[in-house]
Coordinates of C-alpha atoms in Angstrom, one line a residue:
M26 CA 44.6 44.0 -73.7
Q27 CA 47.5 43.0 -74.9
L28 CA 50.1 44.0 -77.3
T29 CA 49.6 43.8 -81.1
V30 CA 52.3 43.8 -84.1
Q31 CA 50.0 46.3 -85.1
D32 CA 51.1 48.4 -82.0
V33 CA 54.7 47.6 -82.5
L34 CA 54.6 49.0 -86.3
D35 CA 53.0 52.4 -84.9
Y36 CA 55.9 53.4 -83.6
E37 CA 57.3 56.3 -85.0
L38 CA 61.0 55.1 -85.2
L39 CA 59.4 51.7 -87.5
E40 CA 57.7 54.5 -90.0
G41 CA 59.9 53.0 -92.1
A42 CA 59.3 48.8 -91.8
I43 CA 57.3 47.8 -94.5
V44 CA 54.5 44.3 -94.0
R45 CA 54.8 42.1 -96.7
T46 CA 52.8 39.6 -96.0
A47 CA 49.2 38.8 -94.0
K48 CA 49.2 42.8 -93.2
E49 CA 45.6 42.0 -92.0
R50 CA 46.6 39.5 -88.9
A51 CA 48.5 42.4 -87.9
N52 CA 45.8 43.9 -85.6
A53 CA 44.9 40.8 -83.8
Q54 CA 48.1 39.5 -84.0
P55 CA 49.7 39.6 -79.7
V56 CA 53.4 40.3 -79.0
H57 CA 54.2 38.7 -75.7
W58 CA 58.2 39.1 -76.2
V59 CA 60.8 39.9 -79.0
S60 CA 64.2 38.5 -79.7
V61 CA 66.6 38.9 -81.9
M62 CA 67.2 35.9 -83.7
E63 CA 69.4 34.2 -86.4
M64 CA 70.2 30.7 -87.3
P65 CA 69.2 28.0 -86.0
V66 CA 65.9 28.5 -84.3
E67 CA 65.5 25.3 -82.9
N68 CA 63.5 25.6 -79.4
F69 CA 65.0 29.3 -78.3
V70 CA 61.7 31.2 -80.3
R71 CA 59.0 31.2 -78.1
R72 CA 54.6 31.2 -78.8
N73 CA 53.4 34.8 -80.3
E74 CA 57.6 36.4 -79.9
L75 CA 58.2 39.2 -82.1
V76 CA 61.6 38.0 -83.7
L77 CA 63.7 40.7 -85.4
T78 CA 67.2 39.4 -87.8
T79 CA 69.0 39.8 -90.4
A80 CA 69.1 35.9 -92.0
M81 CA 73.1 36.1 -91.9
G82 CA 73.3 33.0 -91.8
C83 CA 71.3 32.1 -94.8
N84 CA 74.0 33.0 -97.4
N85 CA 71.6 34.1 -99.9
D86 CA 70.6 30.4 -100.1
L87 CA 67.0 30.5 -101.0
E88 CA 66.8 26.4 -99.2
I89 CA 68.4 27.8 -96.2
F90 CA 66.4 31.0 -96.2
R91 CA 62.8 29.1 -96.5
G92 CA 64.3 26.4 -94.0
F93 CA 64.9 29.3 -91.4
V94 CA 61.2 31.3 -92.3
Q95 CA 59.5 27.8 -91.7
D96 CA 61.0 27.2 -88.6
I97 CA 60.2 30.5 -87.3
I98 CA 56.7 29.7 -88.4
D99 CA 56.2 26.8 -86.7
S100 CA 57.3 28.2 -83.5
G101 CA 54.2 30.0 -83.4
A102 CA 56.1 33.5 -83.6
A103 CA 54.2 36.2 -84.0
A104 CA 55.7 38.2 -86.9
L105 CA 59.6 37.9 -88.4
M106 CA 61.0 41.3 -89.5
I107 CA 63.8 41.2 -91.8
A108 CA 66.2 43.9 -91.5
M109 CA 66.6 44.9 -95.2
G110 CA 70.6 45.7 -97.0
R111 CA 73.7 43.9 -96.3
H112 CA 72.4 40.1 -96.2
V113 CA 68.8 40.5 -97.5
Y114 CA 68.3 42.9 -100.4
E115 CA 65.0 41.4 -101.0
I116 CA 62.6 38.9 -100.0
P117 CA 62.0 36.6 -102.5
K118 CA 58.3 35.5 -104.0
E119 CA 58.6 31.4 -102.6
I120 CA 59.5 32.8 -99.1
A121 CA 56.1 35.6 -99.2
Q122 CA 54.1 33.2 -100.5
L123 CA 55.1 30.7 -98.1
A124 CA 54.4 33.2 -95.7
E125 CA 50.8 33.8 -97.3
E126 CA 50.1 30.1 -97.3
H127 CA 50.6 30.2 -93.3
G128 CA 49.0 34.0 -92.9
F129 CA 52.4 34.6 -91.1
L130 CA 53.7 38.3 -90.9
L131 CA 56.8 38.9 -92.2
I132 CA 57.9 42.7 -92.5
E133 CA 60.9 44.4 -93.8
L134 CA 62.7 46.9 -91.5
P135 CA 65.3 49.7 -93.0
W136 CA 69.5 48.3 -91.9
E137 CA 69.9 51.2 -90.4
L138 CA 67.6 51.5 -87.6
R139 CA 68.6 49.9 -84.6
F140 CA 67.1 46.0 -83.1
S141 CA 68.3 47.2 -79.7
T142 CA 66.1 50.7 -80.0
V143 CA 63.1 48.4 -81.5
I144 CA 63.9 45.8 -78.5
E145 CA 64.2 48.7 -76.1
E146 CA 60.2 50.4 -77.1
V147 CA 58.3 46.9 -77.1
M148 CA 60.0 46.5 -74.1
I149 CA 58.8 49.8 -72.4
D150 CA 54.8 48.8 -73.3
L151 CA 55.1 45.1 -72.4
N152 CA 56.3 45.9 -69.4
D153 CA 53.6 48.3 -68.6
L154 CA 51.0 46.0 -69.6
H155 CA 52.6 43.6 -67.5
R156 CA 52.5 45.9 -64.5
Q157 CA 48.3 46.7 -65.5
E158 CA 48.0 43.1 -66.3
R159 CA 49.1 42.4 -62.0
Q160 CA 47.6 45.5 -60.9
R161 CA 44.1 44.2 -62.8
S162 CA 44.5 40.7 -61.4
E163 CA 45.1 41.6 -57.7
Q164 CA 41.8 43.8 -58.1
V165 CA 40.1 40.4 -58.9
Q166 CA 41.3 39.0 -56.2
Q167 CA 40.4 41.5 -53.9
D168 CA 37.3 41.6 -55.3
L169 CA 36.7 37.8 -55.0
L170 CA 38.3 37.9 -51.5
K171 CA 35.1 40.4 -50.7
L172 CA 33.0 37.9 -51.9
I173 CA 33.6 35.4 -49.9
L174 CA 33.6 37.9 -46.7
A175 CA 30.6 38.9 -47.6
D176 CA 28.8 35.9 -47.8
A177 CA 28.3 36.0 -51.3
E178 CA 26.2 33.5 -52.8
L179 CA 28.1 31.4 -56.1
E180 CA 25.6 32.6 -58.6
K181 CA 27.6 36.5 -57.5
I182 CA 30.8 35.1 -57.9
A183 CA 30.2 33.4 -61.0
S184 CA 28.6 36.4 -62.1
Y185 CA 31.8 38.6 -61.4
I186 CA 34.4 35.9 -62.6
R187 CA 32.3 35.7 -66.1
R188 CA 32.5 40.2 -66.3
E189 CA 36.0 39.8 -65.8
L190 CA 36.8 36.8 -68.4
D191 CA 34.0 37.9 -70.7
H192 CA 33.6 34.3 -71.6
A193 CA 30.4 31.8 -70.4
L194 CA 31.2 29.8 -67.6
L195 CA 30.0 27.3 -65.4
I196 CA 30.8 26.2 -61.9
T197 CA 30.3 22.0 -60.8
D198 CA 30.7 19.7 -58.8
V199 CA 33.2 16.7 -58.7
H200 CA 30.7 15.0 -61.4
G201 CA 29.9 17.2 -63.4
T202 CA 26.3 18.4 -61.8
V203 CA 26.3 22.9 -62.4
Q204 CA 25.8 24.0 -59.0
A205 CA 26.6 28.0 -61.0
A206 CA 26.6 29.1 -64.4
A207 CA 26.7 32.8 -66.0
G208 CA 26.4 33.1 -69.8
F209 CA 25.1 29.5 -70.6
S210 CA 21.9 29.4 -72.2
R211 CA 18.7 26.7 -71.2
A212 CA 19.6 24.9 -74.4
K213 CA 22.9 24.8 -73.3
L214 CA 22.9 23.7 -69.9
E215 CA 20.6 20.9 -71.1
Q216 CA 23.5 19.8 -73.9
W217 CA 26.2 20.3 -71.0
E218 CA 23.9 17.4 -68.3
Q219 CA 24.0 15.4 -71.9
Q220 CA 27.4 15.1 -71.8
V221 CA 28.4 15.1 -68.6
A222 CA 25.8 11.7 -68.3
K223 CA 27.5 10.3 -71.3
G224 CA 31.6 11.0 -69.1
I225 CA 32.6 13.2 -71.7
F226 CA 32.6 16.1 -68.9
P227 CA 34.6 16.3 -66.6
I228 CA 37.6 15.4 -68.5
H229 CA 40.2 13.4 -67.4
Q230 CA 42.6 13.0 -70.3
T231 CA 46.4 14.5 -70.8
A232 CA 47.3 18.1 -70.4
L233 CA 45.7 21.1 -71.8
K234 CA 49.0 22.1 -73.5
E235 CA 53.0 21.6 -72.9
T236 CA 53.9 24.2 -70.7
R237 CA 56.0 25.3 -67.3
D238 CA 53.1 27.0 -65.9
P239 CA 52.0 24.4 -62.9
M240 CA 48.3 26.3 -63.5
I241 CA 48.2 25.5 -66.5
Q242 CA 49.4 21.8 -66.8
K243 CA 46.2 21.4 -64.7
F244 CA 43.9 22.9 -67.4
R245 CA 41.9 20.4 -69.4
S246 CA 40.2 21.0 -72.5
G247 CA 37.1 19.7 -74.5
E248 CA 34.6 20.5 -76.7
L249 CA 30.4 21.2 -75.5
G250 CA 29.2 22.2 -79.2
S251 CA 31.5 24.2 -81.8
R252 CA 32.8 25.6 -78.8
K253 CA 35.6 24.9 -77.0
L254 CA 36.2 24.9 -73.1
I255 CA 38.8 24.6 -70.8
Q256 CA 38.3 22.6 -67.4
V257 CA 39.7 24.0 -64.2
P258 CA 40.5 21.8 -61.5
V259 CA 39.0 23.5 -57.9
L260 CA 41.4 21.9 -55.8
Q261 CA 41.4 20.7 -51.6
V262 CA 44.3 20.9 -49.4
S263 CA 45.4 17.0 -50.9
E264 CA 45.4 18.3 -54.7
E265 CA 42.6 16.3 -55.2
A266 CA 39.9 18.1 -57.4
Q267 CA 36.4 18.8 -55.3
G268 CA 34.6 20.3 -58.2
Y269 CA 35.5 22.3 -61.5
L270 CA 35.2 25.8 -63.2
F271 CA 34.9 25.3 -66.8
V272 CA 35.2 28.5 -69.1
E273 CA 34.0 28.7 -72.8
L274 CA 35.9 30.4 -75.3
P275 CA 35.1 32.7 -78.0
E276 CA 35.4 31.7 -81.8
T277 CA 38.0 33.4 -82.1
V278 CA 40.6 32.0 -79.7
G279 CA 41.0 29.3 -82.2
D280 CA 44.0 27.2 -80.2
G281 CA 42.2 27.6 -76.8
R282 CA 44.9 29.3 -75.6
L283 CA 43.9 31.8 -72.5
D284 CA 45.9 35.5 -71.9
V285 CA 48.4 35.9 -69.0
F286 CA 45.4 37.8 -67.5
S287 CA 43.0 35.2 -68.0
V288 CA 45.0 32.7 -66.8
H289 CA 45.6 34.6 -63.5
V290 CA 42.1 35.0 -63.1
L291 CA 41.3 31.5 -63.2
E292 CA 43.8 30.9 -61.0
H293 CA 42.1 33.0 -58.2
A294 CA 38.5 31.8 -59.6
A295 CA 39.5 28.0 -58.6
T296 CA 41.2 29.5 -54.7
T297 CA 37.8 31.0 -54.4
I298 CA 35.3 29.0 -55.2
S299 CA 37.6 26.5 -53.0
L300 CA 37.0 28.7 -50.0
W301 CA 33.6 29.2 -50.5
R302 CA 32.9 25.6 -50.8
S303 CA 35.1 25.2 -47.5
R304 CA 32.6 27.3 -46.1
Q305 CA 29.7 26.1 -47.3
N306 CA 31.2 22.6 -46.4
A307 CA 31.9 23.9 -43.2
V308 CA 28.1 25.1 -42.4
E309 CA 26.9 22.3 -43.9
E310 CA 28.9 19.7 -41.4
T311 CA 27.4 22.2 -38.3
K312 CA 23.9 21.8 -39.6
A313 CA 24.5 18.2 -40.1
A314 CA 26.2 17.5 -36.4
L315 CA 23.5 20.0 -35.0
R316 CA 20.8 17.6 -36.8
M317 CA 22.5 14.6 -35.4
D318 CA 22.7 15.5 -32.0
F319 CA 19.0 16.7 -32.2
V320 CA 17.8 13.1 -33.6
R321 CA 19.7 11.2 -31.1
E322 CA 18.6 13.7 -27.9
L323 CA 14.7 12.8 -29.2
G324 CA 15.3 9.4 -29.8
N325 CA 16.7 8.7 -26.4
G326 CA 14.0 10.5 -24.6
E327 CA 16.7 13.8 -23.5
F328 CA 14.6 16.5 -23.9
T329 CA 12.9 17.7 -20.8
S330 CA 9.8 19.2 -22.4
K331 CA 7.6 18.9 -25.6
E332 CA 8.7 23.2 -26.0
Q333 CA 12.1 22.9 -25.8
A334 CA 12.0 20.1 -28.9
A335 CA 9.9 21.9 -30.5
S336 CA 12.3 25.0 -30.8
R337 CA 15.0 23.0 -31.5
A338 CA 12.8 21.8 -34.6
R339 CA 11.9 24.2 -35.9
A340 CA 15.1 25.6 -36.0
L341 CA 16.6 23.1 -38.0
G342 CA 13.8 23.1 -40.3
Y343 CA 11.7 20.0 -38.7
D344 CA 7.7 19.6 -37.8
L345 CA 7.3 17.5 -34.5
E346 CA 3.3 18.4 -35.7
L347 CA 3.7 15.0 -38.1
P348 CA 3.3 11.5 -37.1
Y349 CA 6.5 9.5 -37.4
I350 CA 7.1 6.1 -37.3
S351 CA 11.0 5.0 -36.5
L352 CA 13.3 3.0 -38.0
A353 CA 17.0 1.9 -36.6
G354 CA 19.7 0.7 -38.8
S355 CA 22.6 -1.0 -38.2
P356 CA 25.9 -1.1 -40.9
E357 CA 27.3 -4.4 -39.9
N358 CA 30.3 -4.6 -42.0
F359 CA 31.9 -1.6 -41.3
R360 CA 34.7 -2.7 -39.7
E361 CA 36.0 -5.3 -42.4
L362 CA 35.8 -2.8 -45.3
F363 CA 37.8 -0.5 -43.8
E364 CA 40.1 -2.9 -43.3
R365 CA 40.1 -3.6 -47.1
K366 CA 39.5 -0.5 -48.4
K367 CA 40.5 2.2 -46.6
N368 CA 40.9 4.2 -49.5
G369 CA 43.4 6.9 -47.6
Y370 CA 41.3 7.5 -44.9
S371 CA 43.5 8.1 -41.7
S372 CA 41.4 6.2 -39.5
F373 CA 38.3 4.6 -39.3
T374 CA 36.2 7.2 -38.0
E375 CA 37.0 9.6 -40.3
W376 CA 35.7 6.5 -43.2
S377 CA 33.2 5.6 -41.1
K378 CA 31.8 8.8 -40.8
S379 CA 32.1 9.9 -44.7
M380 CA 30.3 5.8 -45.4
V381 CA 27.4 7.2 -42.8
A382 CA 26.9 10.5 -44.9
Y383 CA 26.4 8.4 -47.7
I384 CA 23.7 6.0 -46.3
E385 CA 21.8 9.6 -44.9
E386 CA 22.0 11.2 -48.8
E387 CA 20.1 7.8 -50.1
V388 CA 17.5 8.0 -46.8
H389 CA 16.8 11.2 -47.5
Y390 CA 16.5 10.8 -51.5
A391 CA 13.8 7.5 -50.5
A392 CA 12.3 10.4 -48.7
H393 CA 11.5 12.8 -51.0
A394 CA 11.3 10.2 -53.5
M395 CA 7.9 9.1 -51.5
K396 CA 7.1 13.1 -50.5
R397 CA 7.7 12.3 -46.7
A398 CA 9.2 14.3 -44.2
V399 CA 12.5 12.3 -42.6
M400 CA 14.7 13.5 -39.3
T401 CA 18.0 11.0 -39.5
G402 CA 20.8 11.0 -36.8
Y403 CA 23.8 8.2 -36.1
A404 CA 24.5 7.6 -32.4
D405 CA 26.1 5.0 -31.4
E406 CA 26.7 2.9 -34.2
Y407 CA 22.6 3.1 -34.4
L408 CA 21.5 5.0 -37.6
I409 CA 18.4 6.8 -36.2
V410 CA 16.0 7.8 -39.1
F411 CA 12.0 9.1 -37.8
L412 CA 9.9 8.6 -41.0
E413 CA 6.2 10.6 -41.8
K414 CA 3.8 8.0 -41.5
P415 CA 1.2 9.0 -43.6
P416 CA -2.5 9.0 -41.5
E417 CA -4.3 5.5 -42.6
S418 CA -1.0 3.7 -44.1
G419 CA 0.7 0.2 -43.1
Q420 CA 3.7 -1.4 -42.7
E421 CA 4.3 -1.0 -47.0
N422 CA 5.1 2.7 -45.7
Q423 CA 8.5 1.9 -44.8
I424 CA 8.8 -1.1 -46.5
N425 CA 8.4 0.5 -49.6
F426 CA 10.9 3.7 -48.1
L427 CA 14.1 0.3 -47.2
D428 CA 13.6 -1.3 -50.5
L429 CA 14.0 2.0 -52.2
I430 CA 17.4 2.6 -49.9
D431 CA 18.4 -1.0 -50.7
R432 CA 17.7 -0.6 -54.4
R433 CA 20.0 2.8 -54.6
L434 CA 22.2 1.5 -52.0
G435 CA 22.7 -1.6 -53.9
N436 CA 24.3 0.3 -57.1
L437 CA 26.6 2.9 -54.5
L438 CA 28.0 0.8 -51.9
P439 CA 27.2 -2.7 -52.7
E440 CA 29.6 -4.4 -50.2
V441 CA 27.6 -2.9 -47.3
V442 CA 25.4 -5.0 -45.2
L443 CA 22.6 -2.8 -43.4
S444 CA 20.4 -4.5 -40.6
W445 CA 16.7 -2.5 -39.7
G446 CA 14.3 -2.2 -36.8
I447 CA 11.3 -0.8 -37.6
G448 CA 9.1 0.8 -35.0
D449 CA 6.0 1.2 -34.1
H450 CA 3.9 5.0 -34.6
A451 CA 3.3 6.3 -30.6
E452 CA 1.1 9.3 -29.9
G453 CA 2.6 12.1 -28.1
F454 CA 5.6 13.8 -27.7
E455 CA 7.2 10.9 -25.5
G456 CA 6.3 8.5 -28.5
F457 CA 9.7 9.4 -30.3
S458 CA 11.5 8.0 -27.5
D459 CA 9.3 4.9 -27.5
S460 CA 9.5 4.0 -31.0
F461 CA 12.6 4.1 -31.9
R462 CA 13.3 2.1 -28.3
H463 CA 11.3 -0.6 -30.2
A464 CA 12.7 0.2 -33.3
K465 CA 16.4 -0.8 -31.4
I466 CA 14.7 -3.9 -29.9
A467 CA 13.1 -5.3 -33.2
L468 CA 16.8 -4.8 -35.1
D469 CA 18.4 -7.0 -31.9
I470 CA 16.1 -9.3 -32.1
G471 CA 16.4 -10.0 -35.9
R472 CA 19.5 -9.8 -36.5
K473 CA 19.8 -12.6 -33.7
K474 CA 16.9 -14.3 -35.4
K475 CA 17.9 -13.9 -39.2
G476 CA 21.7 -12.7 -39.1
P477 CA 22.9 -9.3 -40.5
G478 CA 21.4 -7.7 -43.6
H479 CA 17.7 -8.4 -42.8
R480 CA 14.9 -6.1 -41.5
M481 CA 12.2 -7.0 -38.6
D482 CA 9.4 -5.2 -37.5
Y483 CA 8.8 -4.3 -33.5
R484 CA 4.9 -6.0 -34.5
D485 CA 6.9 -9.3 -35.4
T486 CA 8.5 -9.9 -32.4
R487 CA 5.8 -10.4 -29.8
A488 CA 6.6 -13.9 -29.0
D489 CA 10.1 -13.2 -28.9
R490 CA 9.8 -10.2 -26.1
L491 CA 7.9 -13.1 -24.3
L492 CA 10.9 -15.5 -24.6
L493 CA 12.9 -12.7 -23.7
Q494 CA 11.1 -12.0 -20.7
L495 CA 10.5 -15.6 -19.7
A496 CA 14.6 -15.8 -19.8
Q497 CA 14.8 -12.9 -17.3
T498 CA 13.3 -14.9 -14.5
E499 CA 15.9 -17.3 -12.3
G500 CA 14.1 -20.4 -12.5
M501 CA 13.8 -20.2 -16.3
Q502 CA 17.4 -19.3 -16.8
D503 CA 18.8 -22.1 -14.4
I504 CA 16.1 -24.7 -16.7
I505 CA 18.1 -23.0 -20.1
Q506 CA 21.3 -23.2 -18.9
S507 CA 21.1 -26.7 -17.8
T508 CA 19.0 -27.8 -20.9
I509 CA 21.4 -26.1 -23.5
E510 CA 25.2 -26.5 -21.9
P511 CA 25.1 -30.0 -23.1
L512 CA 24.4 -29.5 -26.5
V513 CA 26.5 -26.6 -27.0
S514 CA 29.4 -28.2 -25.2
Y515 CA 29.1 -30.9 -27.8
D516 CA 28.7 -28.8 -30.4
Q517 CA 32.0 -27.1 -29.9
Q518 CA 34.2 -30.2 -29.5
R519 CA 32.0 -32.6 -32.4
Q520 CA 31.4 -29.0 -34.8
M521 CA 27.9 -31.2 -35.1
D522 CA 26.0 -28.2 -34.6
L523 CA 22.8 -30.2 -32.8
I524 CA 21.4 -27.0 -32.2
G525 CA 20.8 -26.8 -35.6
T526 CA 19.7 -30.0 -36.2
F527 CA 17.3 -29.8 -33.6
S528 CA 16.1 -26.5 -35.0
A529 CA 15.6 -28.1 -39.0
Y530 CA 13.9 -31.1 -37.5
N531 CA 11.4 -29.2 -35.2
H532 CA 10.3 -27.0 -38.1
Y533 CA 9.5 -30.1 -40.6
Q534 CA 7.8 -30.8 -37.4
G535 CA 9.3 -34.3 -36.9
N536 CA 9.5 -35.6 -40.6
V537 CA 12.7 -37.2 -40.7
S538 CA 13.0 -36.9 -44.5
Q539 CA 12.6 -33.3 -45.1
T540 CA 14.9 -32.9 -42.5
A541 CA 17.9 -35.2 -43.3
R542 CA 17.1 -33.2 -47.3
A543 CA 17.5 -30.3 -46.0
L544 CA 20.4 -30.4 -44.0
N545 CA 21.9 -32.8 -46.8
L546 CA 22.0 -35.4 -44.7
H547 CA 22.1 -39.2 -44.8
R548 CA 18.9 -41.1 -42.7
Q549 CA 21.0 -42.3 -39.9
S550 CA 23.4 -39.7 -39.8
L551 CA 20.5 -38.1 -39.2
L552 CA 18.6 -40.4 -36.5
Y553 CA 22.5 -40.8 -34.8
R554 CA 22.1 -36.7 -34.1
L555 CA 18.8 -36.7 -33.1
R556 CA 19.9 -39.6 -30.0
K557 CA 22.5 -37.7 -29.0
I558 CA 20.3 -35.1 -28.3
E559 CA 18.1 -36.8 -26.3
S560 CA 20.7 -38.4 -24.2
L561 CA 22.6 -35.0 -23.8
T562 CA 19.2 -33.5 -22.2
G563 CA 17.6 -36.6 -21.4
L564 CA 14.9 -35.2 -23.1
S565 CA 12.4 -37.3 -25.8
L566 CA 11.5 -36.2 -29.4
I567 CA 8.2 -37.2 -29.5
D568 CA 6.9 -36.9 -26.1
P569 CA 5.0 -33.4 -26.3
D570 CA 5.9 -31.7 -23.2
D571 CA 9.8 -33.0 -24.1
L572 CA 9.7 -30.8 -27.4
F573 CA 8.1 -27.9 -25.9
L574 CA 10.5 -27.3 -23.6
L575 CA 13.7 -28.3 -25.6
E576 CA 12.6 -25.8 -28.0
L577 CA 11.4 -23.4 -25.6
C578 CA 15.2 -23.5 -24.9
V579 CA 17.2 -23.6 -27.7
R580 CA 14.4 -20.4 -29.3
T581 CA 16.0 -18.5 -26.3
Y582 CA 19.8 -19.4 -26.7
R583 CA 19.0 -18.3 -30.0
M584 CA 18.3 -15.2 -28.8
G585 CA 21.5 -14.4 -27.1
A586 CA 20.2 -13.5 -24.1
A587 CA 23.3 -12.0 -22.2
E588 CA 22.8 -14.3 -19.6
Y589 CA 23.8 -17.2 -21.7
D590 CA 27.1 -15.7 -23.3
N591 CA 29.2 -17.9 -20.9
I592 CA 27.9 -21.5 -22.3

């Protein structure tokens, strides 16, 4: 819906007009504005502007006239209408040839025809077209809003936008992954995926064209095959793109420019898609919160009955009849990473929430890759995972699962340190909370024994759990404290690490040479430390009973039992 040069030539008042050049372009050449222009042209003529002139400034000088017409052509004007009879009696063949070479419309007007009359007629039609475009644009806006209110799928919204624009289009996320398509063949979509994989799309280069329109300034252009694509960002409140709308232009639009109506439709479409995304995000956040609460309550044993839990599970798409094994994860360095890489987040809570979401995505990806059901949640700084345990599968099920997560997180979040505790499968409804409790015990023991970033299976913690049980008795607490306290105090004063020295010495079964090499110590220095351990504890390192007691005390202490935090 546009006014063309041919529409203007069809006016009754222009019956005497003569098209001298590029007559075949009159039907396709749009007219967006009309003006009277004499020399100099400079930047006063806009694109697709119908220019009327007397050429009075050319003074019958062929070169000046040629320069004037060239400037009009370069401005992208729709056509040049020249009043003939006073300043120009005949258009020189050199000027006509110049216009023909550029496919530019030169039109002769009778001198007696008033420019004001032409301008009035053109402006009446342009204003009427603008009114119709505005009404149509408003109707598109209302229709899109109705689709949002009707909870329409993104594919339906894409189909409507395509009908209004008459162009094929794609709606993608911020990475270029297609979420809806209209008018794209399977082969074209495969070509798109290849371009995305190469990093060609989405486009991050400079703006499409210089323009004062803030909407068009956000557009980018690229090519897919032989066709030009316009990239329109779907913006958040923060003005950051949360996705893109890609529109394939027809071959007839050679310069990649869109008409005013198309720009308005794209603006409404981008707003609609943004609203759709916001709604979907709200729905997903609500579902995620419900799932997280469910998994937390399941892991903590907060359900009053199996029937209550099963009802909630069905609503969330979970199957509690499957056998599960629990894993407890702990991000160890979130606070440190947040202080170094806040990346515009206003709070640690907001940042950590996004990081946990990334990790949960990888957990679900790993479960999908292994064809296992999974339930995840996050509470009290624990990542709660219930992973389906196939019949007769051993530790390799959860080991392979964690290996896959670690490999992918190593690429996505290489600086995040995760510790894992692996529970055991327990039968019955109560088995969920038992398995998670065991996973947390394994996680805590693993962190104390191996440090952050390691895994510990509950089945491998029997000796450690026994030590912790022993440490709870009053008599044992006194023995451990009286044995360990002198070593801890000496280490704090002299920075000698006598406890670490003993652990290494015991690990190498009393071999002084191996211990010295492992600790990078001179043999005499090691012997000095060993004598110091004996003198501070009153125990002999060659007496089996004393050696057992010291090992028991050190291992219990290194487990980090709460009773010894004040040593």
